[in-house]
Amino acid sequence: MPSNDHVPWRTVAFPVEHGGWGFLFEPILLGMLLAPTAAGLGLSVMIVASFLLRHPVKLFWRHRRRLAESPRGRAAWKISLVYALFALGGLALAVAAAGPTPLLPLLVMAPLVLVYLFYDSTKQARRLLPELAGPLGLAAIAPAVAVAAGWSWLSASALWIILTARTIPSIFYVRARLRLERGKPTRAAPVIINHVIFTAVVALLAWRGLAPSLAVVAVGVLFARAALGLSPLRRSAKATRIGFSELGYGLFYVAMTVVGFWVEW
């Protein structure tokens, strides 16, 4: 990028919001730690590049009518091309290594991503539906990586359900917690019910041999976090602190699940 443009490239290459990073990398880590392959690596590169592509494309579209006098628009165009090339390269690697079959989980969940992109394009990404749809669509990378490594469709689908058990209750919890911190009326019951349901779902998977028992423990920790975080005993926290805490809980959840699969417990 030319130095006389005076455009901080980081602001063009990376999105300002950081809430989606956990939902992006949790399924990638889960899939690659359990079923590492060259095809899985290609799929992961494709998903990361596609995730990053959204931000510079939005900037380019915003400046498209005055590119000649817009260094930011030109920078967005160049970075978009780089991300697109990485995405295509990852796709090519995945297909060359394992054929098109591992793409099926991504295609099945693509409508969820499209729902998120639609709301994002209309500046409504903070609504509940897109906040659920985006992460659930991204979670498809875990079963895609597993299928690329030869896992059965049933076992691969269980990874998506395990991630769903982390995603949906956590989104309900964070939304409720932020309302509490802002002094707005909040109902804890829907959050608790969500955690109860998904704890039971993961326990059922473990009983059927499709999830490790440590994943049930991990869901239980998230349950306890939500119960405490919405109780009068909670400590006041800013939104950024809550967000970073959730990144930690997400990594903990993935780590517990992976270790559980490794040690078969």
PDB file of C-alpha atoms in Angstrom:
ATOM      1  CA  MET A   1       0.000   0.000   0.000  1.00  0.00           C
ATOM      2  CA  PRO A   2       1.532   3.354  -0.964  1.00  0.00           C
ATOM      3  CA  SER A   3       2.828   5.294   2.001  1.00  0.00           C
ATOM      4  CA  ASN A   4       1.430   8.610   0.737  1.00  0.00           C
ATOM      5  CA  ASP A   5      -2.117   7.276   1.059  1.00  0.00           C
ATOM      6  CA  HIS A   6      -1.885   7.561   4.856  1.00  0.00           C
ATOM      7  CA  VAL A   7      -4.383   4.736   5.358  1.00  0.00           C
ATOM      8  CA  PRO A   8      -3.908   2.597   8.502  1.00  0.00           C
ATOM      9  CA  TRP A   9      -4.101  -0.782   6.799  1.00  0.00           C
ATOM     10  CA  ARG A  10      -5.231  -2.569   9.958  1.00  0.00           C
ATOM     11  CA  THR A  11      -8.453  -0.566   9.992  1.00  0.00           C
ATOM     12  CA  VAL A  12      -9.135  -1.739   6.449  1.00  0.00           C
ATOM     13  CA  ALA A  13      -7.977  -5.341   6.786  1.00  0.00           C
ATOM     14  CA  PHE A  14      -9.647  -6.202  10.092  1.00  0.00           C
ATOM     15  CA  PRO A  15     -13.143  -5.507  11.387  1.00  0.00           C
ATOM     16  CA  VAL A  16     -13.523  -3.156  14.329  1.00  0.00           C
ATOM     17  CA  GLU A  17     -15.863  -5.476  16.228  1.00  0.00           C
ATOM     18  CA  HIS A  18     -14.234  -8.482  17.882  1.00  0.00           C
ATOM     19  CA  GLY A  19     -17.280 -10.434  19.013  1.00  0.00           C
ATOM     20  CA  GLY A  20     -17.150 -12.847  16.093  1.00  0.00           C
ATOM     21  CA  TRP A  21     -13.542 -14.014  16.542  1.00  0.00           C
ATOM     22  CA  GLY A  22     -14.437 -16.671  19.096  1.00  0.00           C
ATOM     23  CA  PHE A  23     -17.276 -18.040  16.996  1.00  0.00           C
ATOM     24  CA  LEU A  24     -14.892 -18.131  14.016  1.00  0.00           C
ATOM     25  CA  PHE A  25     -11.949 -19.911  15.619  1.00  0.00           C
ATOM     26  CA  GLU A  26     -13.727 -22.246  18.059  1.00  0.00           C
ATOM     27  CA  PRO A  27     -15.062 -24.574  15.321  1.00  0.00           C
ATOM     28  CA  ILE A  28     -11.765 -24.361  13.432  1.00  0.00           C
ATOM     29  CA  LEU A  29      -9.795 -25.340  16.529  1.00  0.00           C
ATOM     30  CA  LEU A  30     -12.241 -28.104  17.390  1.00  0.00           C
ATOM     31  CA  GLY A  31     -12.116 -29.574  13.896  1.00  0.00           C
ATOM     32  CA  MET A  32      -8.375 -29.243  13.324  1.00  0.00           C
ATOM     33  CA  LEU A  33      -7.361 -30.555  16.749  1.00  0.00           C
ATOM     34  CA  LEU A  34      -9.588 -33.608  16.374  1.00  0.00           C
ATOM     35  CA  ALA A  35      -9.172 -34.298  12.649  1.00  0.00           C
ATOM     36  CA  PRO A  36      -6.138 -32.480  11.168  1.00  0.00           C
ATOM     37  CA  THR A  37      -5.693 -32.910   7.412  1.00  0.00           C
ATOM     38  CA  ALA A  38      -4.481 -30.834   4.487  1.00  0.00           C
ATOM     39  CA  ALA A  39      -8.086 -30.575   3.323  1.00  0.00           C
ATOM     40  CA  GLY A  40      -9.122 -29.342   6.758  1.00  0.00           C
ATOM     41  CA  LEU A  41      -6.371 -26.729   6.622  1.00  0.00           C
ATOM     42  CA  GLY A  42      -7.620 -25.578   3.230  1.00  0.00           C
ATOM     43  CA  LEU A  43     -11.189 -25.324   4.521  1.00  0.00           C
ATOM     44  CA  SER A  44     -10.003 -23.357   7.554  1.00  0.00           C
ATOM     45  CA  VAL A  45      -8.033 -20.898   5.416  1.00  0.00           C
ATOM     46  CA  MET A  46     -11.055 -20.475   3.150  1.00  0.00           C
ATOM     47  CA  ILE A  47     -13.391 -19.728   6.075  1.00  0.00           C
ATOM     48  CA  VAL A  48     -10.994 -17.289   7.785  1.00  0.00           C
ATOM     49  CA  ALA A  49     -10.318 -15.431   4.538  1.00  0.00           C
ATOM     50  CA  SER A  50     -14.037 -15.292   3.747  1.00  0.00           C
ATOM     51  CA  PHE A  51     -14.767 -13.989   7.240  1.00  0.00           C
ATOM     52  CA  LEU A  52     -12.158 -11.247   6.875  1.00  0.00           C
ATOM     53  CA  LEU A  53     -13.268 -10.411   3.336  1.00  0.00           C
ATOM     54  CA  ARG A  54     -16.573  -8.977   4.546  1.00  0.00           C
ATOM     55  CA  HIS A  55     -14.996  -5.880   6.130  1.00  0.00           C
ATOM     56  CA  PRO A  56     -12.908  -4.529   3.208  1.00  0.00           C
ATOM     57  CA  VAL A  57     -15.712  -5.356   0.763  1.00  0.00           C
ATOM     58  CA  LYS A  58     -18.085  -3.196   2.803  1.00  0.00           C
ATOM     59  CA  LEU A  59     -15.518  -0.383   2.812  1.00  0.00           C
ATOM     60  CA  PHE A  60     -14.923  -0.713  -0.924  1.00  0.00           C
ATOM     61  CA  TRP A  61     -18.654  -0.632  -1.620  1.00  0.00           C
ATOM     62  CA  ARG A  62     -19.011   2.481   0.511  1.00  0.00           C
ATOM     63  CA  HIS A  63     -16.251   4.292  -1.449  1.00  0.00           C
ATOM     64  CA  ARG A  64     -16.893   2.726  -4.870  1.00  0.00           C
ATOM     65  CA  ARG A  65     -18.154   5.926  -6.533  1.00  0.00           C
ATOM     66  CA  ARG A  66     -15.056   7.954  -5.696  1.00  0.00           C
ATOM     67  CA  LEU A  67     -12.169   5.476  -5.819  1.00  0.00           C
ATOM     68  CA  ALA A  68      -9.921   7.933  -7.675  1.00  0.00           C
ATOM     69  CA  GLU A  69      -9.824  10.284  -4.677  1.00  0.00           C
ATOM     70  CA  SER A  70     -10.366   7.672  -1.934  1.00  0.00           C
ATOM     71  CA  PRO A  71      -7.169   5.983  -0.650  1.00  0.00           C
ATOM     72  CA  ARG A  72      -9.318   4.013   1.811  1.00  0.00           C
ATOM     73  CA  GLY A  73     -11.495   2.665  -0.989  1.00  0.00           C
ATOM     74  CA  ARG A  74      -8.476   1.652  -3.080  1.00  0.00           C
ATOM     75  CA  ALA A  75      -6.869  -0.030  -0.084  1.00  0.00           C
ATOM     76  CA  ALA A  76     -10.103  -1.920   0.589  1.00  0.00           C
ATOM     77  CA  TRP A  77     -10.140  -3.107  -3.025  1.00  0.00           C
ATOM     78  CA  LYS A  78      -6.569  -4.422  -2.850  1.00  0.00           C
ATOM     79  CA  ILE A  79      -7.082  -6.173   0.487  1.00  0.00           C
ATOM     80  CA  SER A  80     -10.348  -7.674  -0.757  1.00  0.00           C
ATOM     81  CA  LEU A  81      -8.470  -9.203  -3.675  1.00  0.00           C
ATOM     82  CA  VAL A  82      -5.863 -10.682  -1.325  1.00  0.00           C
ATOM     83  CA  TYR A  83      -8.511 -12.231   0.903  1.00  0.00           C
ATOM     84  CA  ALA A  84     -10.409 -13.561  -2.114  1.00  0.00           C
ATOM     85  CA  LEU A  85      -7.241 -15.216  -3.419  1.00  0.00           C
ATOM     86  CA  PHE A  86      -6.608 -16.848  -0.048  1.00  0.00           C
ATOM     87  CA  ALA A  87     -10.208 -18.070   0.069  1.00  0.00           C
ATOM     88  CA  LEU A  88      -9.960 -19.560  -3.424  1.00  0.00           C
ATOM     89  CA  GLY A  89      -6.572 -21.081  -2.599  1.00  0.00           C
ATOM     90  CA  GLY A  90      -7.989 -22.721   0.525  1.00  0.00           C
ATOM     91  CA  LEU A  91     -10.943 -24.044  -1.459  1.00  0.00           C
ATOM     92  CA  ALA A  92      -8.628 -25.440  -4.135  1.00  0.00           C
ATOM     93  CA  LEU A  93      -6.462 -27.166  -1.524  1.00  0.00           C
ATOM     94  CA  ALA A  94      -9.488 -28.692   0.194  1.00  0.00           C
ATOM     95  CA  VAL A  95     -11.026 -30.009  -3.019  1.00  0.00           C
ATOM     96  CA  ALA A  96      -7.681 -31.307  -4.315  1.00  0.00           C
ATOM     97  CA  ALA A  97      -7.037 -33.170  -1.049  1.00  0.00           C
ATOM     98  CA  ALA A  98     -10.480 -34.569  -0.255  1.00  0.00           C
ATOM     99  CA  GLY A  99     -12.833 -33.815  -3.136  1.00  0.00           C
ATOM    100  CA  PRO A 100     -16.013 -31.737  -2.882  1.00  0.00           C
ATOM    101  CA  THR A 101     -17.747 -33.863  -0.215  1.00  0.00           C
ATOM    102  CA  PRO A 102     -16.423 -31.884   2.821  1.00  0.00           C
ATOM    103  CA  LEU A 103     -18.055 -28.768   1.374  1.00  0.00           C
ATOM    104  CA  LEU A 104     -21.541 -30.194   1.958  1.00  0.00           C
ATOM    105  CA  PRO A 105     -21.801 -29.150   5.649  1.00  0.00           C
ATOM    106  CA  LEU A 106     -20.841 -25.613   4.618  1.00  0.00           C
ATOM    107  CA  LEU A 107     -23.437 -25.589   1.846  1.00  0.00           C
ATOM    108  CA  VAL A 108     -26.136 -26.887   4.194  1.00  0.00           C
ATOM    109  CA  MET A 109     -25.409 -24.106   6.705  1.00  0.00           C
ATOM    110  CA  ALA A 110     -24.835 -21.396   4.074  1.00  0.00           C
ATOM    111  CA  PRO A 111     -28.417 -20.032   4.429  1.00  0.00           C
ATOM    112  CA  LEU A 112     -27.640 -19.137   8.046  1.00  0.00           C
ATOM    113  CA  VAL A 113     -24.619 -17.128   6.953  1.00  0.00           C
ATOM    114  CA  LEU A 114     -26.707 -15.432   4.268  1.00  0.00           C
ATOM    115  CA  VAL A 115     -29.270 -14.458   6.901  1.00  0.00           C
ATOM    116  CA  TYR A 116     -26.508 -12.838   8.923  1.00  0.00           C
ATOM    117  CA  LEU A 117     -25.067 -11.046   5.883  1.00  0.00           C
ATOM    118  CA  PHE A 118     -28.494  -9.690   4.962  1.00  0.00           C
ATOM    119  CA  TYR A 119     -29.029  -8.207   8.411  1.00  0.00           C
ATOM    120  CA  ASP A 120     -25.457  -6.948   8.493  1.00  0.00           C
ATOM    121  CA  SER A 121     -25.945  -5.161   5.169  1.00  0.00           C
ATOM    122  CA  THR A 122     -28.963  -3.365   6.642  1.00  0.00           C
ATOM    123  CA  LYS A 123     -27.100  -2.495   9.851  1.00  0.00           C
ATOM    124  CA  GLN A 124     -29.261  -4.801  11.961  1.00  0.00           C
ATOM    125  CA  ALA A 125     -26.625  -7.392  12.881  1.00  0.00           C
ATOM    126  CA  ARG A 126     -27.215  -6.837  16.613  1.00  0.00           C
ATOM    127  CA  ARG A 127     -30.690  -8.358  16.468  1.00  0.00           C
ATOM    128  CA  LEU A 128     -31.150 -11.831  17.951  1.00  0.00           C
ATOM    129  CA  LEU A 129     -31.736 -13.716  14.686  1.00  0.00           C
ATOM    130  CA  PRO A 130     -28.505 -12.670  12.939  1.00  0.00           C
ATOM    131  CA  GLU A 131     -26.535 -13.024  16.175  1.00  0.00           C
ATOM    132  CA  LEU A 132     -27.650 -16.668  16.274  1.00  0.00           C
ATOM    133  CA  ALA A 133     -27.495 -17.359  12.533  1.00  0.00           C
ATOM    134  CA  GLY A 134     -23.920 -16.169  11.959  1.00  0.00           C
ATOM    135  CA  PRO A 135     -22.167 -18.316  14.588  1.00  0.00           C
ATOM    136  CA  LEU A 136     -24.302 -21.368  13.815  1.00  0.00           C
ATOM    137  CA  GLY A 137     -23.363 -21.054  10.157  1.00  0.00           C
ATOM    138  CA  LEU A 138     -19.659 -20.673  10.993  1.00  0.00           C
ATOM    139  CA  ALA A 139     -19.847 -23.769  13.213  1.00  0.00           C
ATOM    140  CA  ALA A 140     -20.286 -25.879  10.073  1.00  0.00           C
ATOM    141  CA  ILE A 141     -16.518 -25.726   9.543  1.00  0.00           C
ATOM    142  CA  ALA A 142     -16.001 -28.289  12.337  1.00  0.00           C
ATOM    143  CA  PRO A 143     -18.069 -31.076  10.710  1.00  0.00           C
ATOM    144  CA  ALA A 144     -16.632 -30.112   7.311  1.00  0.00           C
ATOM    145  CA  VAL A 145     -13.095 -30.631   8.620  1.00  0.00           C
ATOM    146  CA  ALA A 146     -14.153 -33.890  10.272  1.00  0.00           C
ATOM    147  CA  VAL A 147     -15.737 -35.210   7.062  1.00  0.00           C
ATOM    148  CA  ALA A 148     -12.552 -34.302   5.187  1.00  0.00           C
ATOM    149  CA  ALA A 149     -10.674 -36.557   7.616  1.00  0.00           C
ATOM    150  CA  GLY A 150     -13.022 -39.482   7.005  1.00  0.00           C
ATOM    151  CA  TRP A 151     -15.380 -39.134   9.969  1.00  0.00           C
ATOM    152  CA  SER A 152     -18.897 -40.484   9.565  1.00  0.00           C
ATOM    153  CA  TRP A 153     -21.640 -37.958   8.930  1.00  0.00           C
ATOM    154  CA  LEU A 154     -23.212 -38.778  12.288  1.00  0.00           C
ATOM    155  CA  SER A 155     -20.014 -38.194  14.266  1.00  0.00           C
ATOM    156  CA  ALA A 156     -19.225 -35.041  12.290  1.00  0.00           C
ATOM    157  CA  SER A 157     -22.734 -33.664  12.856  1.00  0.00           C
ATOM    158  CA  ALA A 158     -22.283 -34.213  16.592  1.00  0.00           C
ATOM    159  CA  LEU A 159     -19.486 -31.618  16.542  1.00  0.00           C
ATOM    160  CA  TRP A 160     -21.919 -29.036  15.190  1.00  0.00           C
ATOM    161  CA  ILE A 161     -24.403 -29.883  17.935  1.00  0.00           C
ATOM    162  CA  ILE A 162     -21.675 -29.621  20.584  1.00  0.00           C
ATOM    163  CA  LEU A 163     -20.786 -26.157  19.281  1.00  0.00           C
ATOM    164  CA  THR A 164     -24.448 -25.203  19.164  1.00  0.00           C
ATOM    165  CA  ALA A 165     -24.702 -26.115  22.840  1.00  0.00           C
ATOM    166  CA  ARG A 166     -22.013 -23.524  23.492  1.00  0.00           C
ATOM    167  CA  THR A 167     -23.269 -20.878  21.048  1.00  0.00           C
ATOM    168  CA  ILE A 168     -27.001 -20.470  21.640  1.00  0.00           C
ATOM    169  CA  PRO A 169     -26.992 -20.380  25.458  1.00  0.00           C
ATOM    170  CA  SER A 170     -23.966 -18.059  25.454  1.00  0.00           C
ATOM    171  CA  ILE A 171     -25.607 -15.560  23.098  1.00  0.00           C
ATOM    172  CA  PHE A 172     -28.732 -15.467  25.259  1.00  0.00           C
ATOM    173  CA  TYR A 173     -26.561 -15.061  28.347  1.00  0.00           C
ATOM    174  CA  VAL A 174     -24.429 -12.216  26.982  1.00  0.00           C
ATOM    175  CA  ARG A 175     -27.477 -10.321  25.734  1.00  0.00           C
ATOM    176  CA  ALA A 176     -29.140 -10.655  29.137  1.00  0.00           C
ATOM    177  CA  ARG A 177     -25.954  -9.791  31.022  1.00  0.00           C
ATOM    178  CA  LEU A 178     -25.403  -6.632  28.979  1.00  0.00           C
ATOM    179  CA  ARG A 179     -28.964  -5.543  29.657  1.00  0.00           C
ATOM    180  CA  LEU A 180     -28.383  -6.027  33.373  1.00  0.00           C
ATOM    181  CA  GLU A 181     -25.185  -3.986  33.254  1.00  0.00           C
ATOM    182  CA  ARG A 182     -27.097  -1.185  31.529  1.00  0.00           C
ATOM    183  CA  GLY A 183     -29.769  -1.229  34.207  1.00  0.00           C
ATOM    184  CA  LYS A 184     -32.484  -2.556  31.900  1.00  0.00           C
ATOM    185  CA  PRO A 185     -35.114  -5.119  32.969  1.00  0.00           C
ATOM    186  CA  THR A 186     -33.911  -8.640  32.236  1.00  0.00           C
ATOM    187  CA  ARG A 187     -35.405 -12.105  32.474  1.00  0.00           C
ATOM    188  CA  ALA A 188     -32.972 -14.798  33.569  1.00  0.00           C
ATOM    189  CA  ALA A 189     -35.398 -17.674  33.002  1.00  0.00           C
ATOM    190  CA  PRO A 190     -34.920 -17.999  29.192  1.00  0.00           C
ATOM    191  CA  VAL A 191     -31.150 -18.082  29.679  1.00  0.00           C
ATOM    192  CA  ILE A 192     -31.334 -20.760  32.363  1.00  0.00           C
ATOM    193  CA  ILE A 193     -33.790 -22.826  30.324  1.00  0.00           C
ATOM    194  CA  ASN A 194     -31.441 -22.659  27.326  1.00  0.00           C
ATOM    195  CA  HIS A 195     -28.549 -23.940  29.420  1.00  0.00           C
ATOM    196  CA  VAL A 196     -30.658 -26.745  30.888  1.00  0.00           C
ATOM    197  CA  ILE A 197     -31.821 -27.875  27.442  1.00  0.00           C
ATOM    198  CA  PHE A 198     -28.369 -27.898  25.879  1.00  0.00           C
ATOM    199  CA  THR A 199     -26.757 -29.530  28.891  1.00  0.00           C
ATOM    200  CA  ALA A 200     -29.276 -32.331  28.418  1.00  0.00           C
ATOM    201  CA  VAL A 201     -28.529 -32.449  24.668  1.00  0.00           C
ATOM    202  CA  VAL A 202     -24.780 -32.841  25.205  1.00  0.00           C
ATOM    203  CA  ALA A 203     -25.415 -35.402  27.946  1.00  0.00           C
ATOM    204  CA  LEU A 204     -27.530 -37.370  25.463  1.00  0.00           C
ATOM    205  CA  LEU A 205     -24.731 -37.217  22.897  1.00  0.00           C
ATOM    206  CA  ALA A 206     -22.277 -38.469  25.522  1.00  0.00           C
ATOM    207  CA  TRP A 207     -24.649 -41.306  26.440  1.00  0.00           C
ATOM    208  CA  ARG A 208     -24.777 -42.302  22.748  1.00  0.00           C
ATOM    209  CA  GLY A 209     -20.979 -42.158  22.491  1.00  0.00           C
ATOM    210  CA  LEU A 210     -20.977 -39.132  20.178  1.00  0.00           C
ATOM    211  CA  ALA A 211     -19.517 -36.658  22.681  1.00  0.00           C
ATOM    212  CA  PRO A 212     -17.084 -36.996  25.581  1.00  0.00           C
ATOM    213  CA  SER A 213     -18.206 -36.673  29.185  1.00  0.00           C
ATOM    214  CA  LEU A 214     -15.845 -33.712  29.569  1.00  0.00           C
ATOM    215  CA  ALA A 215     -18.032 -31.813  27.112  1.00  0.00           C
ATOM    216  CA  VAL A 216     -20.918 -32.243  29.541  1.00  0.00           C
ATOM    217  CA  VAL A 217     -18.692 -30.853  32.284  1.00  0.00           C
ATOM    218  CA  ALA A 218     -17.843 -27.895  30.049  1.00  0.00           C
ATOM    219  CA  VAL A 219     -21.519 -27.141  29.414  1.00  0.00           C
ATOM    220  CA  GLY A 220     -22.064 -27.349  33.166  1.00  0.00           C
ATOM    221  CA  VAL A 221     -19.374 -24.721  33.716  1.00  0.00           C
ATOM    222  CA  LEU A 222     -21.127 -22.424  31.232  1.00  0.00           C
ATOM    223  CA  PHE A 223     -24.374 -23.073  33.104  1.00  0.00           C
ATOM    224  CA  ALA A 224     -22.764 -22.059  36.403  1.00  0.00           C
ATOM    225  CA  ARG A 225     -21.256 -18.961  34.759  1.00  0.00           C
ATOM    226  CA  ALA A 226     -24.679 -17.886  33.525  1.00  0.00           C
ATOM    227  CA  ALA A 227     -26.407 -18.538  36.840  1.00  0.00           C
ATOM    228  CA  LEU A 228     -23.814 -16.478  38.714  1.00  0.00           C
ATOM    229  CA  GLY A 229     -23.567 -13.780  36.043  1.00  0.00           C
ATOM    230  CA  LEU A 230     -27.285 -13.088  36.176  1.00  0.00           C
ATOM    231  CA  SER A 231     -27.587 -13.292  39.943  1.00  0.00           C
ATOM    232  CA  PRO A 232     -27.346 -10.502  42.555  1.00  0.00           C
ATOM    233  CA  LEU A 233     -23.917 -11.940  43.434  1.00  0.00           C
ATOM    234  CA  ARG A 234     -22.376 -10.965  40.105  1.00  0.00           C
ATOM    235  CA  ARG A 235     -19.662  -8.330  39.865  1.00  0.00           C
ATOM    236  CA  SER A 236     -20.353  -5.379  37.620  1.00  0.00           C
ATOM    237  CA  ALA A 237     -18.367  -5.548  34.377  1.00  0.00           C
ATOM    238  CA  LYS A 238     -18.005  -3.537  31.198  1.00  0.00           C
ATOM    239  CA  ALA A 239     -19.031  -4.961  27.840  1.00  0.00           C
ATOM    240  CA  THR A 240     -15.416  -5.429  26.737  1.00  0.00           C
ATOM    241  CA  ARG A 241     -14.606  -7.447  29.841  1.00  0.00           C
ATOM    242  CA  ILE A 242     -17.664  -9.629  29.340  1.00  0.00           C
ATOM    243  CA  GLY A 243     -16.648 -10.164  25.729  1.00  0.00           C
ATOM    244  CA  PHE A 244     -13.101 -11.216  26.592  1.00  0.00           C
ATOM    245  CA  SER A 245     -14.429 -13.498  29.319  1.00  0.00           C
ATOM    246  CA  GLU A 246     -16.603 -15.211  26.727  1.00  0.00           C
ATOM    247  CA  LEU A 247     -13.571 -15.751  24.508  1.00  0.00           C
ATOM    248  CA  GLY A 248     -11.949 -17.492  27.459  1.00  0.00           C
ATOM    249  CA  TYR A 249     -14.989 -19.622  28.136  1.00  0.00           C
ATOM    250  CA  GLY A 250     -15.132 -20.577  24.478  1.00  0.00           C
ATOM    251  CA  LEU A 251     -11.509 -21.722  24.441  1.00  0.00           C
ATOM    252  CA  PHE A 252     -12.107 -23.608  27.680  1.00  0.00           C
ATOM    253  CA  TYR A 253     -15.134 -25.324  26.151  1.00  0.00           C
ATOM    254  CA  VAL A 254     -13.209 -26.383  23.047  1.00  0.00           C
ATOM    255  CA  ALA A 255     -10.217 -27.542  25.110  1.00  0.00           C
ATOM    256  CA  MET A 256     -12.372 -29.656  27.407  1.00  0.00           C
ATOM    257  CA  THR A 257     -14.153 -31.214  24.446  1.00  0.00           C
ATOM    258  CA  VAL A 258     -10.929 -31.975  22.574  1.00  0.00           C
ATOM    259  CA  VAL A 259      -9.238 -33.483  25.627  1.00  0.00           C
ATOM    260  CA  GLY A 260     -12.367 -35.528  26.253  1.00  0.00           C
ATOM    261  CA  PHE A 261     -12.202 -36.986  22.751  1.00  0.00           C
ATOM    262  CA  TRP A 262      -8.461 -37.630  23.096  1.00  0.00           C
ATOM    263  CA  VAL A 263      -8.688 -39.481  26.407  1.00  0.00           C
ATOM    264  CA  GLU A 264     -12.096 -40.984  25.514  1.00  0.00           C
ATOM    265  CA  TRP A 265     -13.807 -39.642  28.628  1.00  0.00           C
TER     266      TRP A 265
END
